[in-house]
Coordinates of C-alpha atoms in Angstrom, one line a residue:
Chain A
M167 CA 0.0 0.0 -0.1
I168 CA 2.8 2.5 0.9
M169 CA 4.6 1.6 -2.3
D170 CA 1.3 2.3 -4.1
S171 CA 0.6 5.6 -2.8
K172 CA 4.2 6.7 -3.6
K173 CA 3.5 5.8 -7.3
R174 CA 0.1 7.1 -7.4
M175 CA -0.4 10.4 -9.1
I176 CA -4.1 10.7 -9.0
D177 CA -6.8 8.8 -7.4
V178 CA -10.5 9.4 -8.0
Q179 CA -12.7 7.6 -5.5
D180 CA -16.4 7.0 -6.4
V181 CA -16.8 10.6 -7.5
Y182 CA -20.2 12.2 -8.2
F183 CA -20.6 15.6 -9.6
K184 CA -23.9 17.5 -10.2
Y185 CA -24.4 20.7 -11.9
P186 CA -27.3 22.7 -10.7
H187 CA -29.9 23.2 -13.5
N188 CA -31.1 26.7 -14.2
N189 CA -34.7 27.6 -13.4
E190 CA -35.7 23.9 -12.4
N191 CA -35.1 22.0 -9.2
E192 CA -33.3 19.2 -10.9
S193 CA -29.7 18.8 -11.4
V194 CA -27.5 17.5 -14.1
V195 CA -25.4 14.5 -13.2
A196 CA -21.9 15.1 -14.9
L197 CA -20.2 12.3 -13.2
D198 CA -22.0 9.3 -11.9
G199 CA -19.8 7.3 -9.5
V200 CA -16.3 7.5 -11.3
S201 CA -13.3 5.7 -9.7
L202 CA -10.0 5.7 -11.6
H203 CA -6.3 6.1 -10.8
I204 CA -3.3 7.4 -12.7
E205 CA 0.2 6.4 -11.9
K206 CA 3.2 8.5 -11.9
G207 CA 4.9 8.8 -15.4
E208 CA 1.7 7.4 -17.1
F209 CA 0.3 8.7 -20.5
V210 CA -3.4 8.2 -20.2
G211 CA -5.9 9.1 -23.0
I212 CA -9.4 10.1 -22.0
I213 CA -12.1 9.8 -24.7
G214 CA -16.0 10.3 -24.6
H215 CA -18.4 12.3 -26.5
N216 CA -19.3 15.9 -25.7
G217 CA -21.3 15.8 -22.4
S218 CA -19.8 12.5 -21.3
G219 CA -18.0 14.2 -18.3
K220 CA -14.5 14.5 -19.6
S221 CA -14.2 18.2 -18.9
T222 CA -15.9 17.9 -15.6
L223 CA -13.3 15.2 -14.7
S224 CA -10.4 17.5 -15.8
K225 CA -11.6 20.4 -13.7
L226 CA -12.0 18.1 -10.6
L227 CA -8.3 16.9 -11.0
N228 CA -7.1 20.5 -11.1
A229 CA -9.3 21.5 -8.2
I230 CA -11.1 24.1 -10.1
I231 CA -14.4 22.4 -9.1
F232 CA -15.1 20.0 -6.1
P233 CA -16.9 16.5 -6.1
T234 CA -20.5 16.6 -4.9
Q235 CA -19.6 13.1 -3.3
G236 CA -16.4 11.1 -3.3
D237 CA -12.7 12.2 -3.3
V238 CA -10.3 13.3 -5.6
I239 CA -6.7 12.7 -4.4
V240 CA -3.9 14.4 -6.2
S241 CA -0.3 13.4 -5.2
G242 CA -1.7 12.4 -1.8
L243 CA -3.7 15.7 -1.2
N244 CA -7.4 15.7 -1.2
T245 CA -8.8 18.5 -3.4
K246 CA -11.5 18.9 -0.6
D247 CA -8.8 20.2 1.7
H248 CA -8.8 24.0 1.0
E249 CA -5.2 24.3 2.5
S250 CA -3.7 22.2 -0.3
L251 CA -5.6 24.1 -3.2
W252 CA -2.6 25.9 -4.4
T253 CA -0.3 22.8 -4.1
I254 CA -2.7 20.8 -6.0
R255 CA -3.1 23.4 -8.9
Q256 CA 0.6 23.6 -9.0
T257 CA 1.1 19.8 -9.0
A258 CA -1.5 19.1 -11.8
G259 CA -1.1 21.8 -14.5
M260 CA -3.7 22.1 -17.2
V261 CA -3.6 23.2 -20.8
F262 CA -6.9 24.0 -22.6
Q263 CA -8.3 24.1 -26.1
N264 CA -7.9 27.6 -27.1
P265 CA -4.3 29.0 -26.9
D266 CA -5.5 32.6 -27.3
N267 CA -7.4 32.4 -24.0
Q268 CA -4.2 31.2 -22.1
L269 CA -1.5 33.6 -23.1
V270 CA -1.6 36.7 -20.9
A271 CA 1.7 38.7 -21.5
T272 CA 2.8 40.6 -24.7
I273 CA 6.2 38.9 -24.9
V274 CA 6.7 35.1 -24.9
E275 CA 9.2 34.8 -22.0
E276 CA 7.1 37.0 -19.9
D277 CA 4.1 34.9 -20.6
V278 CA 6.0 31.7 -19.5
A279 CA 7.2 33.6 -16.3
F280 CA 3.8 34.5 -15.2
G281 CA 3.0 31.3 -13.4
P282 CA 6.2 31.1 -11.3
E283 CA 6.0 34.9 -10.6
N284 CA 2.7 34.2 -9.0
L285 CA 4.0 31.4 -7.1
G286 CA 6.6 33.7 -5.6
V287 CA 9.6 32.1 -7.1
P288 CA 12.8 34.2 -6.7
P289 CA 13.8 36.1 -9.9
Q290 CA 17.1 34.2 -10.6
E291 CA 15.1 30.9 -10.5
I292 CA 12.3 32.1 -12.6
R293 CA 14.9 33.0 -15.3
E294 CA 16.2 29.5 -15.2
R295 CA 12.8 27.9 -15.1
V296 CA 11.6 30.0 -18.2
D297 CA 14.8 29.1 -20.1
R298 CA 14.4 25.5 -19.3
A299 CA 10.7 25.4 -20.1
L300 CA 11.2 27.1 -23.4
A301 CA 14.0 24.6 -24.3
V302 CA 11.8 21.7 -23.6
V303 CA 9.1 22.9 -26.1
E304 CA 11.8 24.0 -28.5
M305 CA 10.8 27.6 -28.4
Q306 CA 14.0 29.3 -27.2
A307 CA 14.4 31.1 -30.5
Y308 CA 11.0 32.9 -29.9
A309 CA 11.6 34.1 -26.4
H310 CA 11.4 37.8 -27.2
Q311 CA 8.5 37.5 -29.8
K312 CA 5.0 38.6 -29.4
P313 CA 2.7 35.7 -28.8
H314 CA 0.1 37.0 -31.3
Q315 CA 2.6 36.5 -34.1
L316 CA 3.1 32.9 -33.5
S317 CA 1.2 30.1 -35.2
G318 CA -1.5 28.1 -33.3
G319 CA 0.8 25.3 -32.7
Q320 CA 3.5 27.6 -31.4
K321 CA 1.1 29.4 -29.2
Q322 CA 0.0 26.2 -27.6
R323 CA 3.7 25.2 -27.1
I324 CA 4.1 28.5 -25.2
A325 CA 1.0 27.7 -23.1
I326 CA 2.6 24.3 -22.3
A327 CA 5.9 26.1 -21.4
G328 CA 3.9 28.3 -19.0
I329 CA 2.7 25.3 -17.2
L330 CA 6.1 23.7 -17.2
A331 CA 7.7 26.6 -15.5
M332 CA 5.4 26.0 -12.5
E333 CA 7.1 22.7 -12.2
P334 CA 3.9 20.4 -12.0
E335 CA 4.3 16.7 -11.6
C336 CA 1.3 16.1 -14.0
I337 CA -0.2 17.9 -16.9
I338 CA -3.9 17.6 -17.9
F339 CA -4.5 18.4 -21.6
D340 CA -8.0 19.2 -22.4
E341 CA -8.3 18.9 -26.1
P342 CA -5.2 21.0 -26.9
T343 CA -5.2 20.3 -30.6
A344 CA -8.9 21.0 -31.4
M345 CA -8.1 24.3 -32.9
L346 CA -4.9 23.6 -34.7
D347 CA -4.2 22.7 -38.3
P348 CA -2.4 19.5 -39.1
S349 CA 1.2 20.7 -38.6
G350 CA 0.3 22.5 -35.3
R351 CA -1.4 19.3 -34.2
R352 CA 1.8 17.2 -35.0
E353 CA 3.9 19.9 -33.1
V354 CA 1.9 19.9 -30.1
M355 CA 1.7 16.0 -30.0
E356 CA 5.3 15.5 -30.4
T357 CA 5.9 18.0 -27.5
I358 CA 3.4 16.3 -25.3
K359 CA 4.9 12.8 -26.2
R360 CA 8.4 13.9 -25.5
L361 CA 7.4 15.5 -22.2
N362 CA 6.2 12.0 -21.1
R363 CA 9.0 10.0 -22.6
D364 CA 12.0 12.1 -21.8
K365 CA 10.9 14.1 -18.7
E366 CA 8.7 11.4 -17.3
M367 CA 5.9 13.9 -16.9
T368 CA 2.5 12.3 -16.1
V369 CA 0.1 13.1 -19.0
I370 CA -3.6 13.1 -19.1
H371 CA -4.8 13.8 -22.6
I372 CA -8.3 14.5 -23.3
T373 CA -9.1 14.4 -27.2
H374 CA -11.5 13.7 -29.9
F375 CA -8.7 12.6 -32.2
M376 CA -8.2 8.9 -31.7
E377 CA -4.9 8.9 -33.7
E378 CA -3.3 11.0 -31.1
I379 CA -3.6 8.3 -28.3
V380 CA -2.6 5.1 -30.1
D381 CA 0.7 5.1 -28.1
A382 CA -0.9 5.9 -24.8
D383 CA -0.3 3.5 -22.0
R384 CA -3.9 3.4 -21.1
I385 CA -7.2 4.7 -22.5
I386 CA -10.2 5.5 -20.2
V387 CA -13.6 5.8 -21.9
L388 CA -16.3 7.8 -20.4
D389 CA -19.9 7.8 -21.4
K390 CA -22.9 9.4 -19.5
G391 CA -20.7 10.2 -16.6
K392 CA -19.3 6.7 -16.1
V393 CA -16.1 4.9 -16.9
V394 CA -17.3 2.3 -19.5
M395 CA -14.1 0.9 -20.8
E396 CA -10.5 1.1 -19.8
G397 CA -7.4 -0.6 -21.0
E398 CA -4.5 -0.5 -23.5
P399 CA -5.2 1.3 -27.0
R400 CA -5.1 -2.0 -28.8
T401 CA -7.8 -3.7 -26.7
I402 CA -10.0 -0.6 -26.5
F403 CA -9.9 0.3 -30.2
K404 CA -10.5 -3.2 -31.5
Q405 CA -14.1 -3.0 -30.1
V406 CA -15.0 -0.8 -33.1
K407 CA -18.8 -1.5 -32.8
R408 CA -19.0 -0.7 -29.1
L409 CA -17.2 2.6 -29.5
K410 CA -19.3 3.7 -32.5
E411 CA -22.3 2.9 -30.4
I412 CA -21.4 5.3 -27.9
G413 CA -20.7 8.1 -30.6
L414 CA -16.9 7.6 -30.8
D415 CA -14.5 6.8 -33.4
V416 CA -11.4 4.5 -33.8
P417 CA -8.2 5.4 -35.7
Q418 CA -8.6 5.2 -39.5
M419 CA -6.3 2.1 -39.7
T420 CA -8.4 0.2 -37.0
E421 CA -11.7 1.0 -39.0
L422 CA -10.1 -0.2 -42.2
A423 CA -9.0 -3.5 -40.6
Y424 CA -12.4 -4.0 -39.1
E425 CA -14.0 -3.3 -42.5
L426 CA -11.6 -5.7 -44.2
R427 CA -12.4 -8.4 -41.7
S428 CA -16.1 -7.8 -42.1
A429 CA -15.5 -8.5 -45.9
G430 CA -14.0 -11.8 -45.1
L431 CA -10.2 -11.0 -45.1
E432 CA -8.4 -12.8 -42.4
I433 CA -6.3 -10.1 -40.8
A434 CA -5.8 -9.0 -37.3
D435 CA -8.4 -7.0 -35.6
D436 CA -6.0 -4.8 -33.6
V437 CA -4.2 -2.8 -36.2
L438 CA -3.5 0.8 -35.0
S439 CA -1.1 2.4 -37.4
I440 CA -0.2 2.6 -41.2
E441 CA 3.0 0.7 -40.4
E442 CA 1.1 -2.3 -38.9
M443 CA -1.4 -2.2 -41.6
V444 CA 1.4 -2.5 -44.3
D445 CA 2.9 -5.4 -42.3
V446 CA -0.4 -7.2 -42.1
L447 CA -1.3 -6.7 -45.8
C448 CA 2.2 -7.4 -47.0
Q449 CA 3.2 -10.5 -45.2
Chain B
M250 CA -25.0 31.5 -57.5
S251 CA -21.5 31.6 -59.0
V252 CA -18.5 33.3 -57.5
E253 CA -15.7 34.6 -59.5
I254 CA -12.5 36.0 -57.9
K255 CA -10.5 38.2 -60.1
N256 CA -6.9 39.3 -59.5
L257 CA -7.7 39.5 -55.7
S258 CA -5.0 40.8 -53.4
H259 CA -5.3 41.9 -49.9
T260 CA -2.5 43.4 -47.8
Y261 CA -3.2 44.2 -44.1
S262 CA -1.6 47.5 -42.6
E263 CA -0.3 48.6 -46.0
G264 CA 2.7 51.0 -45.8
S265 CA 3.2 50.4 -42.1
P266 CA 6.0 48.2 -40.6
F267 CA 3.3 45.5 -40.0
E268 CA 2.4 45.3 -43.7
F269 CA 1.4 41.7 -44.4
K270 CA 0.3 40.4 -47.9
A271 CA -2.4 38.0 -47.1
L272 CA -3.7 37.5 -50.6
K273 CA -1.6 37.6 -53.6
D274 CA -3.5 37.8 -57.2
I275 CA -6.0 35.2 -56.5
N276 CA -8.0 34.0 -59.7
L277 CA -10.6 31.4 -59.6
T278 CA -14.3 30.5 -60.3
I279 CA -16.8 28.7 -58.0
E280 CA -19.6 27.4 -60.0
D281 CA -23.1 27.6 -59.2
G282 CA -24.2 24.7 -57.0
S283 CA -20.8 23.2 -56.5
F284 CA -19.3 22.0 -53.2
I285 CA -15.7 23.5 -52.6
G286 CA -13.3 22.6 -49.7
I287 CA -10.6 25.0 -48.8
I288 CA -7.5 23.9 -46.9
G289 CA -4.3 25.5 -45.9
H290 CA -2.5 25.9 -42.7
T291 CA -3.1 28.7 -40.3
G292 CA -2.2 32.0 -41.9
S293 CA -2.5 30.8 -45.4
G294 CA -5.2 33.2 -46.3
K295 CA -8.3 31.1 -46.1
S296 CA -10.3 33.4 -43.6
T297 CA -9.1 36.6 -45.6
L298 CA -10.3 35.1 -48.7
I299 CA -13.8 34.1 -47.5
Q300 CA -14.3 37.4 -45.8
H301 CA -14.0 39.1 -49.3
L302 CA -16.8 36.8 -50.6
N303 CA -19.5 38.6 -48.8
G304 CA -17.8 42.0 -48.8
L305 CA -16.7 42.0 -45.1
L306 CA -13.2 42.9 -46.3
T307 CA -12.5 45.1 -49.3
P308 CA -9.8 44.2 -51.7
T309 CA -6.4 46.0 -51.8
S310 CA -6.8 45.2 -55.5
G311 CA -8.8 43.0 -57.8
T312 CA -12.5 42.1 -57.1
V313 CA -15.2 39.5 -56.6
L314 CA -18.1 38.9 -59.0
V315 CA -21.2 37.2 -57.7
D316 CA -23.4 36.0 -60.6
G317 CA -21.4 38.3 -62.9
K318 CA -21.9 41.3 -60.5
D319 CA -18.9 43.2 -59.1
I320 CA -19.8 43.3 -55.4
F321 CA -17.2 46.2 -54.7
E322 CA -18.8 48.3 -57.5
T323 CA -22.4 48.0 -56.3
K324 CA -24.2 50.5 -54.1
K325 CA -24.2 50.0 -50.4
T326 CA -27.9 48.9 -50.3
E327 CA -27.2 46.4 -52.9
L328 CA -24.2 45.0 -51.1
I329 CA -26.5 44.4 -48.1
Q330 CA -28.9 42.5 -50.3
L331 CA -26.0 40.5 -51.6
R332 CA -24.7 39.9 -48.1
H333 CA -28.0 38.2 -47.3
Q334 CA -27.5 35.8 -50.1
I335 CA -24.0 34.8 -49.0
G336 CA -24.1 33.2 -45.6
L337 CA -21.0 33.0 -43.7
V338 CA -20.7 30.7 -40.6
F339 CA -17.7 31.8 -38.6
Q340 CA -15.5 29.6 -36.6
Y341 CA -17.1 28.6 -33.2
P342 CA -20.4 30.4 -34.4
E343 CA -21.9 29.5 -31.1
H344 CA -20.1 32.4 -29.5
Q345 CA -22.3 34.7 -31.5
L346 CA -25.6 33.4 -29.9
F347 CA -27.1 36.2 -27.9
E348 CA -30.9 36.0 -27.8
E349 CA -33.1 34.8 -25.0
T350 CA -34.6 31.8 -26.8
V351 CA -33.5 29.6 -29.6
Q352 CA -36.4 30.8 -31.7
K353 CA -35.6 34.6 -31.4
D354 CA -31.9 33.8 -32.0
V355 CA -32.6 32.1 -35.3
A356 CA -35.1 34.8 -36.3
F357 CA -32.8 37.6 -36.0
G358 CA -31.3 37.3 -39.4
P359 CA -34.7 37.0 -41.4
R360 CA -36.2 39.7 -39.2
N361 CA -33.4 42.0 -40.5
Q362 CA -34.3 41.0 -44.0
G363 CA -37.6 42.7 -43.5
L364 CA -39.7 39.6 -43.9
T365 CA -43.3 39.2 -42.5
E366 CA -43.9 37.5 -39.0
D367 CA -45.4 34.5 -41.0
E368 CA -42.3 34.1 -43.3
I369 CA -40.0 34.5 -40.3
D370 CA -41.8 31.8 -38.4
Q371 CA -41.7 29.5 -41.3
R372 CA -38.0 30.0 -42.1
V373 CA -37.1 29.5 -38.4
R374 CA -39.0 26.2 -38.2
Q375 CA -37.4 25.0 -41.4
S376 CA -33.8 25.9 -40.6
I377 CA -33.9 24.4 -37.1
K378 CA -35.4 21.3 -38.6
M379 CA -32.7 21.3 -41.2
V380 CA -29.9 21.2 -38.7
G381 CA -31.5 18.2 -37.1
L382 CA -33.1 19.7 -34.0
D383 CA -36.7 19.4 -32.8
F384 CA -38.4 22.7 -33.2
D385 CA -41.0 22.2 -30.5
A386 CA -38.6 20.8 -28.0
I387 CA -36.0 23.5 -28.4
K388 CA -37.7 26.8 -29.4
D389 CA -38.3 28.3 -26.0
K390 CA -34.8 27.1 -24.4
S391 CA -32.2 29.5 -23.8
P392 CA -29.4 29.0 -26.3
F393 CA -26.9 28.8 -23.6
E394 CA -28.4 25.8 -21.7
L395 CA -27.8 23.7 -24.8
S396 CA -24.8 21.3 -25.4
G397 CA -21.9 22.6 -27.5
G398 CA -23.1 20.6 -30.5
Q399 CA -26.6 21.8 -30.2
M400 CA -25.4 25.5 -29.9
R401 CA -23.3 25.0 -33.1
R402 CA -26.3 23.9 -34.9
V403 CA -28.7 26.7 -33.6
A404 CA -25.9 29.1 -35.0
I405 CA -25.8 27.5 -38.3
A406 CA -29.7 27.4 -38.3
G407 CA -29.5 31.4 -37.9
V408 CA -27.6 31.6 -41.1
L409 CA -29.7 29.1 -43.0
A410 CA -32.9 31.0 -42.1
M411 CA -31.7 33.8 -44.2
E412 CA -31.8 31.2 -47.1
P413 CA -28.5 32.0 -48.6
A414 CA -27.6 30.9 -52.2
V415 CA -24.0 30.5 -51.2
L416 CA -23.1 29.0 -47.8
I417 CA -19.6 29.4 -46.4
L418 CA -18.6 27.5 -43.3
D419 CA -15.3 28.2 -41.5
E420 CA -14.4 24.9 -39.8
P421 CA -18.0 24.0 -38.6
T422 CA -16.8 20.9 -36.9
A423 CA -13.9 22.2 -34.8
G424 CA -14.1 21.1 -31.3
L425 CA -17.0 18.6 -31.8
D426 CA -17.0 15.0 -30.9
P427 CA -16.8 12.3 -33.6
R428 CA -20.7 12.0 -33.8
G429 CA -21.3 15.6 -33.7
R430 CA -18.8 15.9 -36.6
E431 CA -20.5 13.2 -38.6
E432 CA -24.1 14.8 -38.0
I433 CA -23.1 18.3 -38.9
L434 CA -21.3 17.2 -42.1
A435 CA -24.2 14.9 -43.1
Q436 CA -26.7 17.9 -42.7
I437 CA -24.5 20.2 -44.8
K438 CA -24.2 17.5 -47.5
S439 CA -28.0 16.9 -47.6
L440 CA -28.6 20.7 -47.5
H441 CA -26.4 21.0 -50.6
R442 CA -28.2 18.4 -52.3
Q443 CA -31.7 19.5 -51.5
K444 CA -31.5 23.1 -51.9
Q445 CA -28.7 23.0 -54.7
I446 CA -26.8 25.9 -53.0
T447 CA -23.1 26.5 -53.5
V448 CA -21.3 25.4 -50.3
I449 CA -17.7 26.4 -49.4
L450 CA -16.2 24.5 -46.5
V451 CA -13.0 25.5 -44.8
S452 CA -11.6 22.6 -42.9
H453 CA -8.4 21.3 -41.3
S454 CA -9.6 17.7 -41.6
M455 CA -8.5 16.1 -44.8
E456 CA -10.7 13.1 -44.1
D457 CA -13.9 15.3 -44.0
I458 CA -12.9 17.3 -47.1
G459 CA -12.1 14.1 -49.1
K460 CA -15.5 12.7 -48.2
M461 CA -17.6 15.7 -49.1
V462 CA -16.3 18.1 -51.9
D463 CA -16.4 18.2 -55.7
K464 CA -13.1 20.4 -55.6
I465 CA -10.4 21.4 -53.2
L466 CA -8.8 24.8 -53.0
V467 CA -5.3 24.6 -51.4
M468 CA -3.9 27.8 -50.3
N469 CA -0.4 28.6 -49.0
E470 CA 1.1 32.1 -48.2
G471 CA -1.8 33.9 -49.8
E472 CA -1.6 32.0 -53.0
V473 CA -3.5 29.3 -54.7
V474 CA -1.5 26.0 -54.8
F475 CA -4.0 23.7 -56.3
Y476 CA -7.8 24.1 -57.3
D477 CA -8.9 20.5 -58.4
T478 CA -10.7 17.3 -57.6
P479 CA -9.8 15.4 -54.4
N480 CA -8.4 12.5 -56.5
R481 CA -5.8 14.9 -58.1
V482 CA -5.0 17.0 -55.1
F483 CA -4.5 14.2 -52.6
T484 CA -2.0 12.5 -54.8
E485 CA 0.3 15.5 -54.5
I486 CA 1.5 14.4 -51.1
S487 CA 5.1 15.8 -51.2
T488 CA 3.8 19.4 -52.1
L489 CA 1.0 19.2 -49.5
E490 CA 3.6 18.2 -46.8
R491 CA 5.9 20.9 -47.9
I492 CA 3.2 23.5 -47.0
G493 CA 2.4 21.9 -43.7
L494 CA -0.7 19.8 -44.7
A495 CA -1.2 16.2 -44.8
V496 CA -3.4 13.6 -46.7
P497 CA -5.8 11.2 -45.1
E498 CA -4.0 8.3 -43.5
V499 CA -5.6 5.7 -45.9
T500 CA -3.9 7.7 -48.7
Y501 CA -0.5 7.2 -47.1
L502 CA -1.4 3.5 -46.7
M503 CA -2.2 3.0 -50.6
R504 CA 1.3 4.6 -51.4
R505 CA 3.1 2.3 -49.1
L506 CA 1.2 -0.8 -50.3
K507 CA 2.5 0.1 -53.9
D508 CA 5.8 -1.8 -53.2
K509 CA 4.0 -5.1 -52.8
Y510 CA 1.0 -4.3 -55.0
P511 CA 2.3 -2.1 -57.9
E512 CA -1.3 -2.0 -59.6
I513 CA -2.9 -0.5 -56.5
R514 CA -4.5 2.9 -57.0
E515 CA -3.1 5.8 -55.0
D516 CA -6.0 8.3 -55.4
I517 CA -7.9 6.9 -52.6
F518 CA -8.9 9.0 -49.5
T519 CA -11.8 7.3 -47.8
V520 CA -12.0 4.0 -45.6
E521 CA -14.8 2.8 -47.9
A522 CA -12.6 3.2 -51.1
A523 CA -9.6 1.8 -49.6
K524 CA -11.5 -1.3 -48.5
K525 CA -12.7 -2.0 -52.0
E526 CA -9.3 -1.3 -53.6
I527 CA -7.5 -3.6 -51.1
L528 CA -10.0 -6.3 -51.6
K529 CA -9.7 -6.0 -55.3
V530 CA -5.9 -6.2 -55.5
I531 CA -5.6 -9.0 -52.9
R532 CA -8.4 -11.1 -54.4
G533 CA -7.2 -10.4 -57.8

């Protein structure tokens, strides 16, 4: 047990969350008894259709909102404990969909410094943290630029650097690529994967793009406020029919493999990438 | 309604240190009733281009002809009439909802067109139905208590209620979940078929574009790179990649399969087409 709690980044224990409904006495149940855990260093993808409870969950992890019932434990701290609020928000950083809503300063490096400044980090250390964070997202060359002159992908990498400068243990990405073009999406996904692989950052990635999480360690599927599936990408995505029933998609290659199987071709049902499909069809 | 773009250039902040040439001598014709997709990375000029089509931006040089009529030469009153015929759905259009009820919000456009109450009512009912929502169930709700996908549809209905002859949509599926994407695209497609209006769809999703359009306009640095059928455009993989774009995953797959199956077609960009082609070459 002691070993476990040391490795555990996030523990969500039987959490319910209800939003009050306007003008009526009923409330909307956004999370309906969710239990899950995220280990340190893991890359976990979370999928579910709009209204499945994904964003509610991410706000609970970051202590922006609090469970109606149940507990959310982040690095051993309960989000209900108001004393721990700032430590939790610093431990679990968050990157949102729209880069324009997340950048606050007029110069890139000042924007990245905003977080640690608010934490009261000494100036010399802020300098070091900003340089380090910009290096991780490969944006050092843009330190003195104006954020509005950057592309969407670059802006999103600056938003990530701003979170990194607060030295979190875990970053929650809430559809960070939804507004980006294909090259911006690629840049941001490479940055996220590198953070997880090289910096051992715990990553929780919420997305509607299934291709982005084919190399995740684990995928959690939410539907109507409940965890309905959980497992490795390969075992999740091969359940094509079930995912489609709950309004989700599968990676294009998995869908193609499924279609080819349905047409009678004897090939594996857990193909995730172009590479694997080439192997399967050319063996 | 056809749209002809002639020698169109647009420079932002001309003569200042921030001068930026967003469009450089664009020439193309969008035929009446066609379905066009526009792709290009952020900053390639897509949004600047579509804002010229209904006169929101004025060209630095060149012009736009709608049904042969120069929209920048017409009188202001005529331009307003013309704008009503060219519906523009911006990115994240749900941010522009403002009325107390869905019905009032959708009625805003036709009311400004000076229609009678009966006509307005009919248009509102029709356009809400067209975007796949239940008029009676939704009409008295506040737009702000709807889900993201529903809000998006109400916003699109607001533009449809003006019965445009040309419908321009700037990334209508951004931020929606897979089912929401499918539904909106299916509705746009059936709208195009039923009403035979001209549709211009700006999208970052090559898969969506490949499934929907007759012709793709590829933009880069304010210029037209390609304006051709999906079959022709998606086989230009190296050019598309050089300008920061990509082709659908199945298109990459077909190219890779060529080593083993030299006869396989490369102009494939939907899962459905890939399935047929693969079965064909494997089964001989």
